[in-house]
Coordinates of C-alpha atoms in Angstrom, one line a residue:
Chain A
M1 CA 158.0 42.0 -233.8
G2 CA 157.3 41.1 -230.2
M3 CA 156.9 37.5 -229.1
T4 CA 154.3 35.7 -227.0
M5 CA 155.2 33.9 -223.9
T6 CA 155.1 30.6 -225.7
Q7 CA 157.3 31.9 -228.6
K8 CA 159.9 33.2 -226.1
I9 CA 160.2 29.8 -224.4
L10 CA 160.5 28.0 -227.7
A11 CA 163.1 30.5 -229.0
A12 CA 165.2 30.0 -225.9
H13 CA 165.1 26.2 -226.2
A14 CA 166.0 26.4 -229.9
G15 CA 169.0 28.6 -229.2
L16 CA 167.5 31.5 -231.2
D17 CA 167.0 35.1 -230.3
S18 CA 163.6 35.3 -231.8
V19 CA 161.1 33.1 -233.7
T20 CA 158.0 33.9 -235.8
P21 CA 154.8 32.0 -236.2
G22 CA 155.0 29.2 -238.8
Q23 CA 158.8 28.9 -238.4
L24 CA 160.0 25.3 -238.0
I25 CA 162.4 24.9 -235.1
E26 CA 164.2 22.1 -233.2
A27 CA 163.9 22.6 -229.5
D28 CA 165.7 20.9 -226.5
L29 CA 163.3 19.1 -224.2
D30 CA 163.3 19.3 -220.4
L31 CA 161.0 16.3 -220.0
V32 CA 159.5 13.5 -222.2
L33 CA 156.4 11.8 -220.8
G34 CA 154.5 8.7 -221.6
N35 CA 151.8 6.5 -220.0
D36 CA 150.9 2.8 -220.1
I37 CA 148.9 3.1 -223.4
T38 CA 151.3 5.3 -225.4
S39 CA 154.7 4.2 -224.1
P40 CA 154.6 0.6 -225.4
V41 CA 154.2 1.9 -228.9
A42 CA 157.1 4.4 -228.3
I43 CA 159.3 1.6 -226.9
H44 CA 158.6 -0.5 -229.9
E45 CA 159.7 2.4 -232.1
I46 CA 162.8 3.3 -230.1
E47 CA 164.0 -0.3 -230.3
K48 CA 163.9 0.0 -234.1
M49 CA 166.1 3.1 -233.9
K50 CA 169.8 2.9 -234.5
T51 CA 170.5 4.9 -231.3
E52 CA 172.0 3.9 -228.0
G53 CA 169.8 4.2 -225.0
V54 CA 167.9 7.3 -223.9
F55 CA 169.1 10.9 -223.9
H56 CA 168.8 11.4 -220.2
K57 CA 167.5 9.0 -217.6
D58 CA 166.2 11.8 -215.3
K59 CA 164.3 13.7 -218.1
I60 CA 161.9 10.9 -219.0
A61 CA 158.7 10.2 -217.0
L62 CA 156.8 6.9 -217.5
V63 CA 153.5 6.9 -215.6
M64 CA 151.3 3.8 -215.4
D65 CA 147.9 5.4 -215.0
H66 CA 145.4 4.5 -217.7
F67 CA 144.6 0.8 -217.1
V68 CA 146.2 0.2 -213.7
P69 CA 145.9 -1.8 -211.5
N70 CA 145.8 -3.7 -214.7
K71 CA 142.3 -4.4 -215.9
D72 CA 143.1 -7.4 -218.1
I73 CA 146.0 -9.5 -219.4
K74 CA 146.8 -7.3 -222.4
S75 CA 147.0 -4.2 -220.2
A76 CA 149.3 -6.2 -217.8
E77 CA 151.5 -7.1 -220.8
H78 CA 151.7 -3.4 -221.7
C79 CA 152.8 -2.3 -218.2
K80 CA 155.3 -5.2 -218.1
C81 CA 156.8 -3.9 -221.4
V82 CA 157.2 -0.4 -219.9
R83 CA 158.5 -1.7 -216.6
E84 CA 161.2 -3.7 -218.3
F85 CA 162.2 -0.7 -220.4
A86 CA 162.4 1.5 -217.4
C87 CA 164.5 -1.0 -215.6
K88 CA 166.8 -1.6 -218.5
H89 CA 167.5 2.2 -219.0
D90 CA 167.4 3.0 -215.3
I91 CA 164.6 5.6 -215.8
T92 CA 164.5 7.7 -212.6
N93 CA 160.9 8.8 -212.9
Y94 CA 159.0 5.5 -213.5
F95 CA 155.8 5.5 -211.5
D96 CA 154.0 2.2 -211.0
V97 CA 151.1 1.1 -208.8
G98 CA 151.8 2.4 -205.2
E99 CA 153.7 5.5 -206.4
M100 CA 151.7 6.4 -209.5
G101 CA 149.0 9.0 -209.9
I102 CA 147.2 10.5 -212.9
E103 CA 150.2 11.8 -214.8
H104 CA 149.2 15.5 -215.2
A105 CA 148.4 15.7 -211.5
L106 CA 151.5 13.7 -210.4
L107 CA 154.3 15.4 -212.3
P108 CA 153.7 19.0 -211.0
E109 CA 153.2 17.5 -207.5
K110 CA 156.6 15.7 -207.8
G111 CA 158.2 19.0 -209.0
L112 CA 159.2 17.5 -212.4
T113 CA 157.5 20.3 -214.4
V114 CA 158.5 23.9 -213.8
A115 CA 158.1 27.4 -215.3
G116 CA 160.1 27.9 -218.6
D117 CA 160.3 24.2 -219.4
V118 CA 159.6 22.7 -222.8
I119 CA 157.8 19.4 -222.3
I120 CA 156.3 16.8 -224.7
G121 CA 154.1 14.0 -223.6
A122 CA 152.4 11.1 -225.4
D123 CA 149.1 12.1 -223.9
S124 CA 147.0 15.0 -225.3
H125 CA 146.5 16.6 -221.9
T126 CA 150.2 17.2 -221.5
C127 CA 149.2 20.9 -222.1
T128 CA 148.3 21.0 -218.3
Y129 CA 151.8 22.2 -217.3
G130 CA 151.1 25.6 -218.9
A131 CA 149.5 26.4 -215.6
L132 CA 153.1 26.6 -214.3
G133 CA 154.3 28.8 -217.1
A134 CA 155.9 26.0 -219.1
F135 CA 155.4 25.2 -222.8
S136 CA 154.0 21.7 -222.8
T137 CA 152.1 19.9 -225.6
G138 CA 150.8 16.5 -226.5
V139 CA 152.4 14.3 -229.1
G140 CA 152.1 10.7 -230.3
S141 CA 154.2 7.7 -229.5
T142 CA 156.7 8.1 -232.4
D143 CA 157.5 11.7 -231.3
M144 CA 157.9 10.4 -227.8
A145 CA 160.3 7.8 -229.0
A146 CA 162.4 10.3 -230.9
G147 CA 162.3 12.6 -227.9
M148 CA 163.5 9.9 -225.5
A149 CA 166.3 9.0 -227.9
T150 CA 167.5 12.5 -228.9
G151 CA 166.1 14.9 -226.2
K152 CA 164.8 17.1 -229.1
A153 CA 161.6 17.6 -231.0
W154 CA 160.6 19.8 -234.0
F155 CA 157.8 22.3 -233.7
K156 CA 156.1 24.7 -235.9
V157 CA 156.1 28.0 -233.9
P158 CA 152.4 28.7 -233.1
S159 CA 150.6 32.0 -233.3
A160 CA 148.4 32.7 -230.3
I161 CA 145.0 33.8 -229.0
K162 CA 145.0 36.0 -225.9
F163 CA 142.4 35.6 -223.2
T164 CA 142.3 38.4 -220.7
L165 CA 140.5 37.3 -217.5
T166 CA 139.1 40.0 -215.3
G167 CA 137.0 40.1 -212.2
K168 CA 136.4 37.5 -209.4
P169 CA 134.4 34.4 -210.1
A170 CA 131.3 33.7 -208.0
K171 CA 131.4 31.1 -205.2
W172 CA 130.7 27.9 -207.2
V173 CA 132.4 29.0 -210.4
S174 CA 135.7 27.2 -210.9
G175 CA 138.4 26.7 -213.5
K176 CA 136.2 24.1 -215.2
D177 CA 133.4 26.5 -215.7
I178 CA 135.8 29.1 -217.2
I179 CA 137.4 26.7 -219.7
L180 CA 134.0 25.2 -220.7
H181 CA 132.8 28.7 -221.2
I182 CA 135.8 29.5 -223.4
I183 CA 135.4 26.3 -225.5
G184 CA 131.7 27.0 -225.9
M185 CA 132.7 30.4 -227.2
I186 CA 135.6 29.4 -229.7
G187 CA 134.6 25.8 -230.5
V188 CA 136.5 22.6 -230.4
D189 CA 138.8 23.7 -233.2
G190 CA 138.8 27.5 -232.3
A191 CA 142.5 27.4 -231.2
L192 CA 143.7 24.8 -233.7
Y193 CA 147.5 24.8 -234.0
K194 CA 147.6 27.9 -231.7
S195 CA 148.6 28.8 -228.2
M196 CA 146.0 29.9 -225.7
E197 CA 147.6 32.6 -223.5
F198 CA 145.8 33.6 -220.4
V199 CA 146.5 37.0 -218.8
G200 CA 144.7 39.6 -216.7
D201 CA 144.0 40.5 -213.1
G202 CA 141.3 37.9 -212.7
I203 CA 144.0 35.2 -212.6
Q204 CA 144.9 36.2 -209.0
H205 CA 141.5 34.8 -207.9
L206 CA 142.2 31.4 -209.4
S207 CA 143.8 28.6 -207.4
M208 CA 146.7 26.6 -209.0
D209 CA 144.2 23.7 -209.2
D210 CA 141.8 26.0 -211.2
R211 CA 144.7 26.9 -213.5
F212 CA 145.7 23.3 -214.0
T213 CA 142.1 22.5 -215.1
I214 CA 142.0 25.4 -217.6
A215 CA 145.4 24.6 -219.2
N216 CA 144.5 20.9 -219.2
M217 CA 141.5 21.5 -221.5
A218 CA 143.3 23.8 -224.0
I219 CA 143.4 20.8 -226.2
E220 CA 139.6 20.6 -226.2
G221 CA 139.7 24.0 -228.0
G222 CA 142.2 22.5 -230.5
G223 CA 145.0 24.4 -228.8
K224 CA 148.7 23.4 -229.1
N225 CA 149.2 24.7 -225.5
G226 CA 147.6 26.8 -222.9
I227 CA 149.8 29.0 -220.7
F228 CA 149.6 31.2 -217.6
P229 CA 151.9 34.0 -216.3
V230 CA 154.1 33.0 -213.4
D231 CA 152.7 35.1 -210.6
E232 CA 153.3 34.9 -206.8
K233 CA 150.9 32.0 -206.3
C234 CA 152.6 30.0 -209.0
Q235 CA 156.1 30.7 -207.6
A236 CA 154.9 29.6 -204.2
Y237 CA 153.7 26.4 -205.7
L238 CA 156.9 25.8 -207.6
K239 CA 159.0 26.4 -204.4
E240 CA 156.8 24.1 -202.4
H241 CA 157.0 21.2 -204.9
S242 CA 160.3 21.5 -206.8
M243 CA 164.0 21.8 -206.2
R244 CA 164.6 22.5 -209.8
P245 CA 165.5 26.1 -210.9
Y246 CA 162.8 27.7 -213.0
K247 CA 162.7 30.5 -215.4
V248 CA 160.0 33.1 -215.8
Y249 CA 159.1 34.2 -219.3
E250 CA 156.7 37.1 -220.1
A251 CA 155.1 38.0 -223.3
D252 CA 156.5 41.2 -225.0
P253 CA 154.2 44.2 -224.6
D254 CA 154.0 44.3 -228.5
A255 CA 153.4 40.6 -228.9
V256 CA 151.1 39.9 -231.8
Y257 CA 147.9 37.8 -231.3
D258 CA 145.5 36.4 -233.9
E259 CA 142.5 37.1 -231.7
E260 CA 141.9 38.7 -228.3
Y261 CA 139.0 38.0 -225.9
T262 CA 138.2 39.6 -222.6
I263 CA 136.2 37.5 -220.1
D264 CA 134.8 39.0 -216.9
L265 CA 134.9 36.1 -214.5
S266 CA 132.3 37.7 -212.2
T267 CA 129.6 37.2 -214.9
L268 CA 130.2 33.5 -215.5
K269 CA 127.8 30.8 -214.2
S270 CA 128.3 27.1 -213.6
T271 CA 128.6 25.6 -217.1
V272 CA 127.9 22.1 -218.5
A273 CA 129.0 20.6 -221.8
F274 CA 126.2 18.5 -223.3
P275 CA 126.8 15.5 -225.5
H276 CA 128.7 14.9 -227.7
L277 CA 131.3 17.8 -227.9
P278 CA 132.9 20.0 -225.2
E279 CA 131.7 23.0 -227.2
N280 CA 128.0 22.2 -226.6
T281 CA 127.9 24.3 -223.5
K282 CA 124.9 25.6 -221.5
T283 CA 124.8 27.4 -218.2
I284 CA 123.4 25.5 -215.3
D285 CA 120.1 27.5 -215.5
E286 CA 119.6 26.5 -219.1
A287 CA 120.3 22.8 -218.5
G288 CA 116.7 21.6 -218.0
D289 CA 115.6 18.4 -216.3
I290 CA 118.3 15.8 -217.2
K291 CA 118.1 12.7 -215.1
I292 CA 121.4 10.9 -214.6
D293 CA 122.7 7.4 -213.7
Q294 CA 126.3 8.0 -212.8
V295 CA 128.7 10.7 -211.5
V296 CA 132.4 10.7 -211.9
I297 CA 134.6 13.1 -209.9
G298 CA 138.3 12.8 -210.8
S299 CA 140.7 12.7 -213.8
C300 CA 143.6 14.8 -214.9
T301 CA 141.2 17.7 -215.3
N302 CA 139.5 17.6 -211.9
G303 CA 141.0 15.0 -209.5
R304 CA 143.0 17.4 -207.4
Y305 CA 142.7 18.4 -203.8
E306 CA 140.7 21.6 -204.4
D307 CA 138.3 19.6 -206.6
L308 CA 137.7 17.0 -203.8
R309 CA 137.4 19.8 -201.2
I310 CA 134.5 21.4 -203.1
A311 CA 132.8 18.1 -203.8
A312 CA 133.1 17.2 -200.1
E313 CA 131.7 20.5 -199.0
I314 CA 128.6 19.8 -201.0
L315 CA 128.2 16.2 -200.1
K316 CA 128.9 16.6 -196.3
G317 CA 126.0 15.2 -194.4
K318 CA 124.0 14.4 -197.5
K319 CA 123.3 11.2 -199.4
V320 CA 123.7 10.6 -203.1
K321 CA 120.4 9.8 -204.9
K322 CA 119.6 6.0 -204.8
G323 CA 120.6 4.6 -208.2
V324 CA 123.2 7.2 -209.0
R325 CA 126.6 5.5 -208.9
T326 CA 129.0 8.1 -207.7
I327 CA 132.7 7.4 -208.3
V328 CA 135.3 9.7 -206.7
I329 CA 139.0 9.3 -207.9
P330 CA 141.7 11.2 -206.1
A331 CA 144.3 11.8 -208.8
T332 CA 147.4 10.9 -206.8
Q333 CA 148.4 9.0 -203.6
Q334 CA 149.3 12.3 -202.0
I335 CA 145.9 13.9 -202.8
Y336 CA 144.2 10.7 -201.5
L337 CA 146.1 11.0 -198.2
D338 CA 145.4 14.7 -197.9
A339 CA 141.7 14.1 -198.7
M340 CA 141.7 11.4 -196.1
E341 CA 143.3 13.5 -193.4
A342 CA 140.8 16.4 -194.2
G343 CA 137.9 13.9 -193.7
F344 CA 136.7 14.1 -197.3
I345 CA 137.0 10.4 -197.9
R346 CA 134.7 9.7 -195.0
T347 CA 132.3 12.3 -196.3
F348 CA 132.2 10.6 -199.7
I349 CA 131.7 7.1 -198.4
E350 CA 129.1 8.2 -195.9
A351 CA 127.3 9.9 -198.7
G352 CA 127.1 6.7 -200.6
A353 CA 130.0 7.4 -203.1
I354 CA 132.9 5.1 -203.8
V355 CA 136.5 6.2 -203.6
S356 CA 139.1 4.6 -206.0
T357 CA 142.8 4.3 -206.3
P358 CA 144.1 6.8 -208.9
T359 CA 143.3 5.8 -212.4
C360 CA 142.2 7.4 -215.8
G361 CA 139.9 4.4 -216.2
P362 CA 136.3 5.8 -216.6
C363 CA 137.3 9.0 -218.4
L364 CA 138.2 7.1 -221.6
G365 CA 135.9 4.2 -221.2
G366 CA 138.7 1.9 -220.1
Y367 CA 137.1 0.4 -216.9
M368 CA 135.8 1.5 -213.5
G369 CA 132.6 3.1 -214.6
I370 CA 131.5 2.1 -218.1
L371 CA 128.1 3.3 -219.2
A372 CA 125.3 1.0 -220.7
Q373 CA 123.1 1.9 -223.6
G374 CA 121.0 5.0 -222.8
E375 CA 122.7 5.9 -219.6
R376 CA 123.8 9.4 -218.6
C377 CA 126.8 10.5 -216.6
V378 CA 127.8 13.9 -215.2
S379 CA 131.6 13.8 -215.2
T380 CA 134.3 16.2 -214.2
T381 CA 136.5 14.7 -217.0
N382 CA 137.4 16.4 -220.3
R383 CA 135.7 14.7 -223.3
N384 CA 132.1 13.8 -224.0
F385 CA 132.6 12.2 -227.5
V386 CA 130.3 9.5 -228.7
G387 CA 131.1 6.3 -226.9
R388 CA 133.9 7.9 -224.8
M389 CA 132.7 6.3 -221.6
G390 CA 131.0 3.2 -222.9
H391 CA 128.0 2.5 -225.2
T392 CA 127.7 4.7 -228.3
E393 CA 124.2 5.6 -227.1
S394 CA 125.3 6.7 -223.6
E395 CA 125.7 10.4 -222.8
I396 CA 128.3 12.4 -220.9
Y397 CA 127.8 15.8 -219.4
L398 CA 131.0 17.6 -218.6
A399 CA 130.8 19.8 -215.5
S400 CA 132.7 21.1 -212.4
P401 CA 133.2 19.1 -209.2
A402 CA 130.5 21.4 -207.6
V403 CA 127.9 20.6 -210.2
A404 CA 128.8 16.9 -210.3
A405 CA 128.5 16.6 -206.5
A406 CA 125.1 18.5 -206.5
S407 CA 123.8 16.3 -209.3
A408 CA 124.8 13.2 -207.5
I409 CA 122.5 14.2 -204.6
T410 CA 119.5 15.2 -206.8
G411 CA 119.9 12.5 -209.5
R412 CA 119.6 15.2 -212.2
I413 CA 121.9 17.9 -213.5
S414 CA 121.8 20.5 -210.7
S415 CA 123.3 23.7 -209.4
P416 CA 125.2 23.5 -206.1
D417 CA 122.8 26.2 -204.9
E418 CA 119.9 23.7 -205.0
V419 CA 121.4 21.3 -202.4
Chain B
M1 CA 156.4 9.5 -254.9
K2 CA 153.4 7.3 -255.5
A3 CA 149.8 8.5 -255.7
A4 CA 146.8 7.2 -253.8
C5 CA 143.7 5.9 -255.6
G6 CA 140.6 4.4 -254.2
T7 CA 136.9 4.6 -253.2
V8 CA 135.8 7.3 -250.8
F9 CA 134.4 6.8 -247.3
K10 CA 132.9 10.2 -246.3
Y11 CA 132.5 11.7 -242.7
G12 CA 131.7 15.1 -241.3
D13 CA 133.3 17.5 -238.8
N14 CA 135.2 16.6 -235.6
V15 CA 135.8 12.9 -236.2
D16 CA 137.6 12.2 -232.9
T17 CA 140.1 9.5 -232.0
D18 CA 137.7 7.8 -229.7
V19 CA 135.4 6.9 -232.7
I20 CA 138.4 6.1 -234.9
I21 CA 139.7 3.6 -232.4
P22 CA 137.7 3.3 -229.1
A23 CA 139.8 3.1 -225.9
R24 CA 138.4 -0.3 -225.0
Y25 CA 140.7 -1.7 -227.7
L26 CA 143.8 0.3 -226.6
N27 CA 144.9 -2.7 -224.5
S28 CA 146.5 -3.7 -227.8
S29 CA 149.0 -1.9 -229.9
E30 CA 149.1 -4.5 -232.7
P31 CA 148.2 -2.7 -236.0
K32 CA 146.2 -5.6 -237.5
E33 CA 144.1 -6.0 -234.3
L34 CA 143.5 -2.2 -234.1
A35 CA 142.4 -2.2 -237.8
L36 CA 139.6 -4.7 -237.0
H37 CA 137.9 -2.0 -234.9
C38 CA 138.8 1.1 -237.0
M39 CA 135.9 3.6 -237.2
E40 CA 133.7 1.1 -235.2
D41 CA 131.8 3.7 -233.2
I42 CA 131.0 6.0 -236.1
D43 CA 130.6 3.5 -239.0
K44 CA 130.2 -0.2 -238.2
E45 CA 130.2 -1.1 -241.9
F46 CA 133.6 0.6 -242.6
I47 CA 135.8 -2.3 -241.7
K48 CA 133.6 -4.8 -243.7
E49 CA 133.7 -2.7 -246.8
V50 CA 137.1 -1.0 -246.9
K51 CA 139.5 -2.2 -249.6
P52 CA 143.3 -1.6 -249.8
G53 CA 143.9 1.8 -251.3
D54 CA 140.5 3.4 -250.3
I55 CA 140.4 7.0 -249.1
I56 CA 138.7 8.7 -246.2
V57 CA 137.4 12.2 -246.8
A58 CA 136.1 14.3 -243.9
E59 CA 135.5 17.9 -243.0
K60 CA 136.9 20.0 -240.1
N61 CA 139.2 19.0 -237.3
F62 CA 139.6 15.3 -238.2
G63 CA 141.4 13.3 -235.5
C64 CA 140.6 15.6 -232.6
G65 CA 140.9 14.4 -229.0
S66 CA 143.4 11.9 -227.6
S67 CA 147.1 11.7 -228.7
R68 CA 146.7 7.9 -229.4
E69 CA 148.9 7.0 -232.3
H70 CA 146.8 3.9 -232.5
A71 CA 144.3 6.1 -234.5
P72 CA 146.4 6.7 -237.6
I73 CA 147.9 3.2 -237.1
A74 CA 144.4 1.6 -237.3
I75 CA 143.5 3.6 -240.4
K76 CA 146.7 2.7 -242.2
A77 CA 146.5 -0.9 -241.2
A78 CA 142.9 -1.0 -242.5
G79 CA 144.3 -0.3 -245.9
V80 CA 143.5 3.4 -246.3
S81 CA 145.9 5.1 -248.6
C82 CA 145.1 8.7 -247.8
V83 CA 142.9 10.9 -245.6
I84 CA 141.6 14.2 -247.0
A85 CA 140.0 16.8 -244.7
E86 CA 139.4 20.5 -244.5
T87 CA 141.6 20.6 -241.3
F88 CA 143.2 18.0 -239.0
A89 CA 143.7 18.2 -235.3
R90 CA 147.4 18.9 -234.8
I91 CA 148.5 15.8 -232.8
F92 CA 146.7 13.5 -235.4
Y93 CA 148.5 15.4 -238.2
R94 CA 151.9 14.9 -236.6
N95 CA 151.2 11.3 -235.8
S96 CA 150.1 10.5 -239.4
I97 CA 153.2 11.9 -240.9
N98 CA 155.3 10.1 -238.3
I99 CA 153.8 6.7 -239.1
G100 CA 153.7 7.3 -242.8
L101 CA 150.0 7.8 -243.4
P102 CA 149.5 10.4 -246.2
I103 CA 147.0 13.1 -245.2
V104 CA 146.0 16.2 -247.3
E105 CA 144.2 19.4 -246.3
C106 CA 141.8 20.7 -248.9
K107 CA 138.6 22.6 -248.0
E108 CA 136.9 22.3 -251.4
A109 CA 137.6 18.6 -251.9
A110 CA 136.5 17.9 -248.3
A111 CA 133.2 19.7 -249.0
E112 CA 132.4 18.4 -252.5
I113 CA 133.7 14.8 -252.7
Q114 CA 130.9 12.3 -251.9
A115 CA 130.9 8.8 -250.4
G116 CA 131.6 6.2 -253.1
D117 CA 133.4 8.5 -255.5
E118 CA 136.6 7.2 -257.0
V119 CA 139.4 9.6 -256.1
E120 CA 143.1 9.9 -256.9
V121 CA 145.7 12.0 -255.0
D122 CA 149.0 12.9 -256.5
F123 CA 151.3 13.5 -253.5
D124 CA 154.0 15.4 -255.4
S125 CA 151.7 18.1 -256.7
G126 CA 148.9 17.9 -254.1
V127 CA 146.3 17.5 -256.9
I128 CA 143.2 15.6 -255.9
T129 CA 141.1 14.2 -258.8
D130 CA 137.5 13.0 -258.3
K131 CA 137.3 10.5 -261.2
T132 CA 133.6 10.1 -260.6
T133 CA 132.7 13.8 -261.2
G134 CA 135.8 14.7 -263.2
K135 CA 136.6 17.6 -260.9
T136 CA 140.1 18.4 -259.7
Y137 CA 141.2 20.2 -256.5
Q138 CA 144.5 21.7 -255.4
G139 CA 145.4 20.3 -252.0
Q140 CA 148.5 21.2 -250.0
A141 CA 151.6 19.4 -251.3
F142 CA 153.9 17.9 -248.7
P143 CA 157.1 19.7 -247.9
E144 CA 160.0 17.6 -249.1
F145 CA 161.0 16.3 -245.6
M146 CA 157.5 15.1 -244.9
Q147 CA 157.4 13.3 -248.3
K148 CA 160.6 11.5 -247.4
I149 CA 159.2 10.5 -244.0
I150 CA 156.1 9.0 -245.7
D151 CA 158.2 7.3 -248.4
C152 CA 160.2 5.7 -245.6
Q153 CA 157.0 4.5 -243.9
G154 CA 157.5 6.7 -240.9
L155 CA 159.9 8.9 -238.9
V156 CA 161.9 6.1 -237.3
N157 CA 163.0 4.6 -240.7
Y158 CA 163.6 8.1 -241.9
I159 CA 165.9 8.9 -239.0
N160 CA 167.7 5.5 -239.4
Q161 CA 168.3 6.2 -243.1
K162 CA 169.7 9.7 -242.5

């Protein structure tokens, strides 16, 4: 039986010629990731283990991104715990304030994630690196601890759903609209325990930033991972960012999929997920008159250069609606600098938005943009669960950077064509 | 292996980790402190009413969303002895086993058991008994290695004992 791209990567890392769905395997890890929320729990666990140190000081990444610069004393204690651990074990890839960025934007940019890798991270959006042709998946802190100690993790080999993307998306349709469309189609548990494998000639029209966004939200469809083929655009990205050798895997022609979907990207419209699930999608022309109080443009889903470029294109020379707090968060220091040099930061500030240092803060209701009772936010983040960004009676509408920027100008959910 | 026995708290589909333990409390990783806010954004009464041994029954995709291990930690520290659902989100499933919180998938039990029922779960056989209605259900029994992890109160103790 042929194998999917994911199955081939897993087989190679388990030292096996082939694997089948449902098989339990132990795989070697190329990278183990944690952040300032999940790592303290993992460190507590690893300190209880009867093991010496960590498996490889270069293959662990600790990124302080959720509650930094620290929002309160407890967050500061958490970061201190991770900082001391990183120092004690001489962890090469420890990223603190000044060097940090949002983990899933930072690690590809630093060249730490490449095609063919097996990566686990104690953060559910670890699936982002599938954009580079890697197998990567989110785990909890205990798995992270075991991974840091042993360099291995057990997996149940997933079956897969194949999404064939054809055609060229329209001007304002981005990776975010594509993945929201897919989640609307399959539901938030449509890919539970499974790989989401993206193929097709439509992919050539997607920037790497579009692909990161799509792979990033595989988890919102319940997926174990999302993965893209390694084409010329991807190889150019890898060569630009990483010195590490990479390996290209391709699905067998006779690979077996549980389900197959074909999506003509040229037919898609800007898409918005209504409260309180990412599957509650409507196209922008179905959205109706929804007045908003806040806009967030950023996060591991949509805080990259291309996202800021699109937002700046729409906001250039315009003003955000009075009363709509508009928060722009470049995902890494490099993206911040690039956006500054391109003039985007000036555009945002002159439009009446604020620009923050990289942080996950508002996405998960940590800080930097908490919603009051009854307030509504258009956000380029990834989850619109009850209370995710603040009060349990606040509402989050997930959208692309283009829709978010347009909505900031009008004060209601709007198409970029309106402004 | 011991069985779980307690009163049921019942929830629907897609109970996410943000309502199980909201991120505003993730500046702590202390189980007892997390337990104080367990289920707070979906059921404010839960933490006032839950007793040691009680059982959560929910429908599809329980524990979806974030990878925060704080979610099963909060449920376990609140005294819950078992979670039954039609399906679990995969990271939550792994995390629960890894910290020693018993969880069982059973579609029929998830659909029929009601809030307030007295329920018993035998982990060896996977049999779920609703003592209030007298009905029994066959849930998925744990593979042996998962039973051992739960018996050891989590993966770390299990690895240490190997």
